[in-house]
CSV table of C-alpha atoms in Angstrom, one decimal:
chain,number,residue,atom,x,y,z
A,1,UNK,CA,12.5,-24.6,10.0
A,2,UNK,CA,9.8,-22.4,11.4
A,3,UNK,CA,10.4,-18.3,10.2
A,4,UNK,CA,8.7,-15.2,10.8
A,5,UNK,CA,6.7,-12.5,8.5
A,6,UNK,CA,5.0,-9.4,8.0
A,7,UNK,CA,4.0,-6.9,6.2
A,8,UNK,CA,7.2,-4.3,6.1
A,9,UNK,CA,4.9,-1.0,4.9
A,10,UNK,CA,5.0,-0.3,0.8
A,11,UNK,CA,6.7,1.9,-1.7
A,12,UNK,CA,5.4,4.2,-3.8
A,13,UNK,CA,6.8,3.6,-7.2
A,14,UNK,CA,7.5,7.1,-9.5
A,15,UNK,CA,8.2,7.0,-13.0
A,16,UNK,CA,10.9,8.9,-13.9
A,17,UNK,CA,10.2,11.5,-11.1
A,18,UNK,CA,12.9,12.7,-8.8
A,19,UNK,CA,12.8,11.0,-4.8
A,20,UNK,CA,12.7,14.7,-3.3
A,21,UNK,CA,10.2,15.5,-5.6
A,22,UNK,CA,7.6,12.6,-5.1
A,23,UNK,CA,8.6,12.6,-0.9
A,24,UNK,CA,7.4,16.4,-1.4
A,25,UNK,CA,4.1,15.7,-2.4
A,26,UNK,CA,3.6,11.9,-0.5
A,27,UNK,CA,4.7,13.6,2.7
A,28,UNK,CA,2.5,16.2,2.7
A,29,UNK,CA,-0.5,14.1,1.3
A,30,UNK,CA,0.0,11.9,4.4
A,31,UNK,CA,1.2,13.8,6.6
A,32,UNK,CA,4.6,11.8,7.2
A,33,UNK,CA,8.2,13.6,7.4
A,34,UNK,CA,10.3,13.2,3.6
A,35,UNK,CA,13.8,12.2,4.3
A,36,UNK,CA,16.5,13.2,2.2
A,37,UNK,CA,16.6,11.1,-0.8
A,38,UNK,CA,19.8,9.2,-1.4
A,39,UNK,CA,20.8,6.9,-4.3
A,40,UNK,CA,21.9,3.3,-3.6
A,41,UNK,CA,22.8,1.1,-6.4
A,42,UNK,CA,21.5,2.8,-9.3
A,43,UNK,CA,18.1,3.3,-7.7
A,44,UNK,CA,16.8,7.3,-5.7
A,45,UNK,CA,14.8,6.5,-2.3
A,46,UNK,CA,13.4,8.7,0.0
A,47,UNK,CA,11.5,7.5,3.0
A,48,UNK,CA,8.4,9.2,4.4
A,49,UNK,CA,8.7,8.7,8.4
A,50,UNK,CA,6.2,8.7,10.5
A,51,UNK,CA,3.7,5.8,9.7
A,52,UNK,CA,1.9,3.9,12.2
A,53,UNK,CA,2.7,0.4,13.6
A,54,UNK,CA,6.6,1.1,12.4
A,55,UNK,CA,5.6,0.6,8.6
A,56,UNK,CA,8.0,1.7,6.2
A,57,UNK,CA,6.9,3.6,3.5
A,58,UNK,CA,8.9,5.3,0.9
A,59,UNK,CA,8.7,6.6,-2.3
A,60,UNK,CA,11.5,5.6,-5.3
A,61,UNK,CA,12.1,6.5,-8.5
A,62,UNK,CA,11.8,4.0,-11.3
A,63,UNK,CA,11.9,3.9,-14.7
A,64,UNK,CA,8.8,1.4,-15.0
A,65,UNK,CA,4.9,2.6,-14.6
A,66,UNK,CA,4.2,4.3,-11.8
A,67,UNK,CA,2.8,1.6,-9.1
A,68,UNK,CA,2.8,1.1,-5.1
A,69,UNK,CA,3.9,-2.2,-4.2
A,70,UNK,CA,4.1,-4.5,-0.9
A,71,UNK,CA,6.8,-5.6,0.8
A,72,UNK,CA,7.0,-8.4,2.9
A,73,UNK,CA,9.8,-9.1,5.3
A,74,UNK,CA,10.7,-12.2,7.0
A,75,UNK,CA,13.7,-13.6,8.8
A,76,UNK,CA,14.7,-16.3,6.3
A,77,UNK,CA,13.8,-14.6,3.0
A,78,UNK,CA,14.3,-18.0,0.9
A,79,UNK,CA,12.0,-19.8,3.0
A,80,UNK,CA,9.1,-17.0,2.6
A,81,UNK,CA,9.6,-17.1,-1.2
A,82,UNK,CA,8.7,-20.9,-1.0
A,83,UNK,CA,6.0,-20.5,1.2
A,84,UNK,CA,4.7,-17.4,-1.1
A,85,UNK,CA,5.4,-19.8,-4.1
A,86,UNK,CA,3.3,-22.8,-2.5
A,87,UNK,CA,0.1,-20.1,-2.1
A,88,UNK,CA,0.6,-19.3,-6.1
A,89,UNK,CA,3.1,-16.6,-6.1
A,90,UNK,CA,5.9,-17.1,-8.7
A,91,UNK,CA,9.7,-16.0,-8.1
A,92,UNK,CA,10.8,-13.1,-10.7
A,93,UNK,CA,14.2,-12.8,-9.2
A,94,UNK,CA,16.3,-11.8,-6.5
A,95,UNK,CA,18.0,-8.6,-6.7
A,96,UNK,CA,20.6,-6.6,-4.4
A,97,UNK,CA,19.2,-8.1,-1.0
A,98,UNK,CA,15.6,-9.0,-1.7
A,99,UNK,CA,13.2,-11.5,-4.1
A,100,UNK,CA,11.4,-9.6,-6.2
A,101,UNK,CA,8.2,-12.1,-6.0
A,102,UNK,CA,4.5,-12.0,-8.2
A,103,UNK,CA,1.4,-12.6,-7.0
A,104,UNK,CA,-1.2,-14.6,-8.5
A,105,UNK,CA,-3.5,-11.5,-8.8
A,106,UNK,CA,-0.6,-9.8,-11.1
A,107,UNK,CA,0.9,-7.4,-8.5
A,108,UNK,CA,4.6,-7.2,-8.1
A,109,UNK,CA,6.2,-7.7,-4.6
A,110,UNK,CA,9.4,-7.7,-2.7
A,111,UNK,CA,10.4,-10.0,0.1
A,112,UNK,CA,13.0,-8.2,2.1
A,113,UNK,CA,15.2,-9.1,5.3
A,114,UNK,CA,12.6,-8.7,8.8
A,115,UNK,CA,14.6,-5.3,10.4
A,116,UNK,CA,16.0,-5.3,13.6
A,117,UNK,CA,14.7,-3.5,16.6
A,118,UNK,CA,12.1,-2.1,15.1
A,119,UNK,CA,8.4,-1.7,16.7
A,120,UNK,CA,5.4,-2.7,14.4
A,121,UNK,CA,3.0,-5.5,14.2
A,122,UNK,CA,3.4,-9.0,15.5
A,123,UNK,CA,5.0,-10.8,13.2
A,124,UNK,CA,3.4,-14.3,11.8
A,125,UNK,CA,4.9,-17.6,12.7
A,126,UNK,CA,4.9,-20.2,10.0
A,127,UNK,CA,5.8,-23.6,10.5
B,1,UNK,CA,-12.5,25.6,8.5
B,2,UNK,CA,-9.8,22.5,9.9
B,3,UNK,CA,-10.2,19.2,9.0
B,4,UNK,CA,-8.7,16.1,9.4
B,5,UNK,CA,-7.4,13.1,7.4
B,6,UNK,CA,-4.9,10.3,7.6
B,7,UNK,CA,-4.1,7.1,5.5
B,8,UNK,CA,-7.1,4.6,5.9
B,9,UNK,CA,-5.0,1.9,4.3
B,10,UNK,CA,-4.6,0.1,0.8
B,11,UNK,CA,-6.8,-1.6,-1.3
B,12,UNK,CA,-5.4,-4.7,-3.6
B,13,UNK,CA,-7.1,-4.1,-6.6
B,14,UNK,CA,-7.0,-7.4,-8.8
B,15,UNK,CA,-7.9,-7.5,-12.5
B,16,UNK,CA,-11.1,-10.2,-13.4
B,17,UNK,CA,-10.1,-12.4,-9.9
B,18,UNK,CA,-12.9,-13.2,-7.9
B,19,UNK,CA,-12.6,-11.5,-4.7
B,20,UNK,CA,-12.8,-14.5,-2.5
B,21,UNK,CA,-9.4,-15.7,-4.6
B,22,UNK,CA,-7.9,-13.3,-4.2
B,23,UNK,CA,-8.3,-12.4,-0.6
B,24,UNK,CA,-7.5,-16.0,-0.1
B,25,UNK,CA,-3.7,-15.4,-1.5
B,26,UNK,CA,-3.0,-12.0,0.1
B,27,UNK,CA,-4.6,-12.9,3.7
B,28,UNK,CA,-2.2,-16.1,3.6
B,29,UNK,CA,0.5,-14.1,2.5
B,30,UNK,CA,-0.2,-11.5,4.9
B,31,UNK,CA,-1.6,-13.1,8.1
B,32,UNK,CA,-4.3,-11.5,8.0
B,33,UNK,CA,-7.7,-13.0,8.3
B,34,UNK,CA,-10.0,-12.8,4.4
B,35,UNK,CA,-13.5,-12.0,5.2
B,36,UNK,CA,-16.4,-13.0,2.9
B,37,UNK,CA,-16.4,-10.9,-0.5
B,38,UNK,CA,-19.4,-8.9,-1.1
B,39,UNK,CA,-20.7,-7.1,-3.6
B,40,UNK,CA,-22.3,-3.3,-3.5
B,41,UNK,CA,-23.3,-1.6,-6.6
B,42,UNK,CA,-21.3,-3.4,-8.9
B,43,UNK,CA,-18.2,-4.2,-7.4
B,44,UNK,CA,-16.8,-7.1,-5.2
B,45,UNK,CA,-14.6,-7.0,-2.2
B,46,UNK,CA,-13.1,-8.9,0.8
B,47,UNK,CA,-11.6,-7.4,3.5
B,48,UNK,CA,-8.7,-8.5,5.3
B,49,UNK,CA,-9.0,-7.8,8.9
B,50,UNK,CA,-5.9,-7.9,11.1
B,51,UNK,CA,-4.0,-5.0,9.2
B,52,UNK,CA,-2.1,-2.9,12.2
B,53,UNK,CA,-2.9,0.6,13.3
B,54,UNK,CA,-6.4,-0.2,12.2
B,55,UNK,CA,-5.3,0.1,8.6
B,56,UNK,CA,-8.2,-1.3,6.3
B,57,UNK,CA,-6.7,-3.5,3.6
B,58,UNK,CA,-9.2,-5.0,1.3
B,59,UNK,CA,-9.0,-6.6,-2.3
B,60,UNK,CA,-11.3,-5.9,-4.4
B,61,UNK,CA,-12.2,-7.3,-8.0
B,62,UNK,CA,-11.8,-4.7,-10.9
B,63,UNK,CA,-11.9,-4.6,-14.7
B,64,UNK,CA,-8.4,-2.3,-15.1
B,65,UNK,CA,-5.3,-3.9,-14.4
B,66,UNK,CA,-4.4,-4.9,-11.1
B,67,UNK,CA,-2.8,-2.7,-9.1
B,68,UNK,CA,-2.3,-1.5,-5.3
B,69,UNK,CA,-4.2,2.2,-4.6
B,70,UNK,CA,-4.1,4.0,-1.1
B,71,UNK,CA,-7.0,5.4,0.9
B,72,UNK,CA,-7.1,8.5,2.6
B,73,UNK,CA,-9.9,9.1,4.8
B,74,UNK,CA,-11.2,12.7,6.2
B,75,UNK,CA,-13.7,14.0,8.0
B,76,UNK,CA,-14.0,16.6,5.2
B,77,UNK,CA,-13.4,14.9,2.0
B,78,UNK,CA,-14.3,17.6,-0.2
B,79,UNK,CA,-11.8,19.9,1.7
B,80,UNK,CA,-9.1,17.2,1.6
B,81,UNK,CA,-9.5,17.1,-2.1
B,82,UNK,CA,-9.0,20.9,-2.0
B,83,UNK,CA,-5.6,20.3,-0.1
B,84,UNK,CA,-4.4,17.8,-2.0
B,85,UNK,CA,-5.3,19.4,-5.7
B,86,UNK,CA,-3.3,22.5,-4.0
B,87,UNK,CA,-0.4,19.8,-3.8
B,88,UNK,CA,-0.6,18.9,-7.5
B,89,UNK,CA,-2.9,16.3,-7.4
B,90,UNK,CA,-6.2,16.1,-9.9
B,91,UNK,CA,-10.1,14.9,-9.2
B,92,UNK,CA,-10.7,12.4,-11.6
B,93,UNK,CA,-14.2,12.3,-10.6
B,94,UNK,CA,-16.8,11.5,-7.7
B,95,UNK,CA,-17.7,7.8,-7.1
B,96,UNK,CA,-20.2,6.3,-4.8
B,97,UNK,CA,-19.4,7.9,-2.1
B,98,UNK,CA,-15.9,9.1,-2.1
B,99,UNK,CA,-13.1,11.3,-4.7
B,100,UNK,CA,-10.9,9.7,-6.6
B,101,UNK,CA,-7.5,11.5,-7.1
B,102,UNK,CA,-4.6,11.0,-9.4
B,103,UNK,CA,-1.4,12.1,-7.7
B,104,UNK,CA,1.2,14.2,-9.2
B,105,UNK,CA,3.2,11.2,-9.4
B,106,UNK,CA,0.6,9.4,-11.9
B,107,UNK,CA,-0.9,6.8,-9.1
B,108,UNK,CA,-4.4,7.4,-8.8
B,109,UNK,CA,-6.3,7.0,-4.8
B,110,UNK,CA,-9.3,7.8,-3.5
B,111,UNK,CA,-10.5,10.5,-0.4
B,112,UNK,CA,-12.8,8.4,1.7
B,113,UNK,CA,-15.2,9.7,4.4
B,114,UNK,CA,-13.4,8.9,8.2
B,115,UNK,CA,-14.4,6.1,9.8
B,116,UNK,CA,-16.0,6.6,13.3
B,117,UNK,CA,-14.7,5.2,16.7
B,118,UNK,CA,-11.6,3.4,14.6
B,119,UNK,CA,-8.6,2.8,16.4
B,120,UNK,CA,-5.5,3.9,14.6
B,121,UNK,CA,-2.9,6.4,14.0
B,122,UNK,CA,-3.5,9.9,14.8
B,123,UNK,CA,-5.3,11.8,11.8
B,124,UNK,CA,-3.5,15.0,10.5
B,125,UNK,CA,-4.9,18.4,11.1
B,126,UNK,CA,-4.9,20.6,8.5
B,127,UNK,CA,-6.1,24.3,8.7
């Protein structure tokens, strides 16, 4: 069945540093608005509003290396892991609401359900 | 004296992976459209044209681990580096032709001049 993707924006991955904290000094680097941070399962977002094309972009903390990764969202997140997996990507998991994927260049990244109503980029139409 | 700056994009750096390789993966997995890899002083890269808001997103062959750093361009890159060190960010150290910066937050990016007559998001003014 034919789905849609596209790149959702990235997150900015802080080791062991609090959400306001890293929003503080992402927001003003970019010139985006921090949100409050708020914890959801174990895991501190904040989200920097304000990037172009509706990208989200948000910093969380972690208790990993500090890295930015993609995400990718889609309207049928299972059939953009195997179309990800057929390009050389391999599954690492799914976890709360999204695959956690890897790329064949190394880089860790999520696929995450395609958000309603929001503006942004065309999406892609795969087959 | 003002300046300006906004994010120029992200650049998909990938450890010992030709750059036609790996901008074959990420433009698939993207939608975006890989353009020839290149090579200037050293270093390879493909861009990936398509990106919205005239974001640049390119991958580009490195010898570190691979990893995904953000761009920030100015019109005044030496100023921008002044702002952001006043946010807690460090110069690692002048290369080619632009700063790279390690954020508070342990990621390093790099202060790139502004592109002329780019479409895009508004830059930020900074006094």
């Amino acid at each position: 069945m034919a789905h849609r993707s596209r790149l959702a924006g990235f997150i900015i991955d802080c080791h062991n540093i609090p959400a306001d904290e890293a929003a503080a000094f992402w927001s003003a680097a970019l010139g985006y608005r921090a949100q409050p941070a708020y914890s959801e399962e174990g895991a501190e977002y904040a989200d920097l509003a304000g990037a172009p094309a509706g990208l989200n972009v948000e910093v969380q903390r972690v208790e990993h290396a500090s890295r930015v990764h993609l995400d990718i969202e889609s309207d049928d997140i299972d059939a953009e892991a195997s179309r990800l997996e057929a390009l050389g990507a391999r599954r690492i998991g799914f976890v709360k609401r999204w695959w956690v994927m890897e790329a064949p260049t190394g880089h860790r990244f999520c696929i995450v359900r395609m958000r309603d109503g929001q503006e942004g980029a065309e999406a892609n139409h795969w087959d």
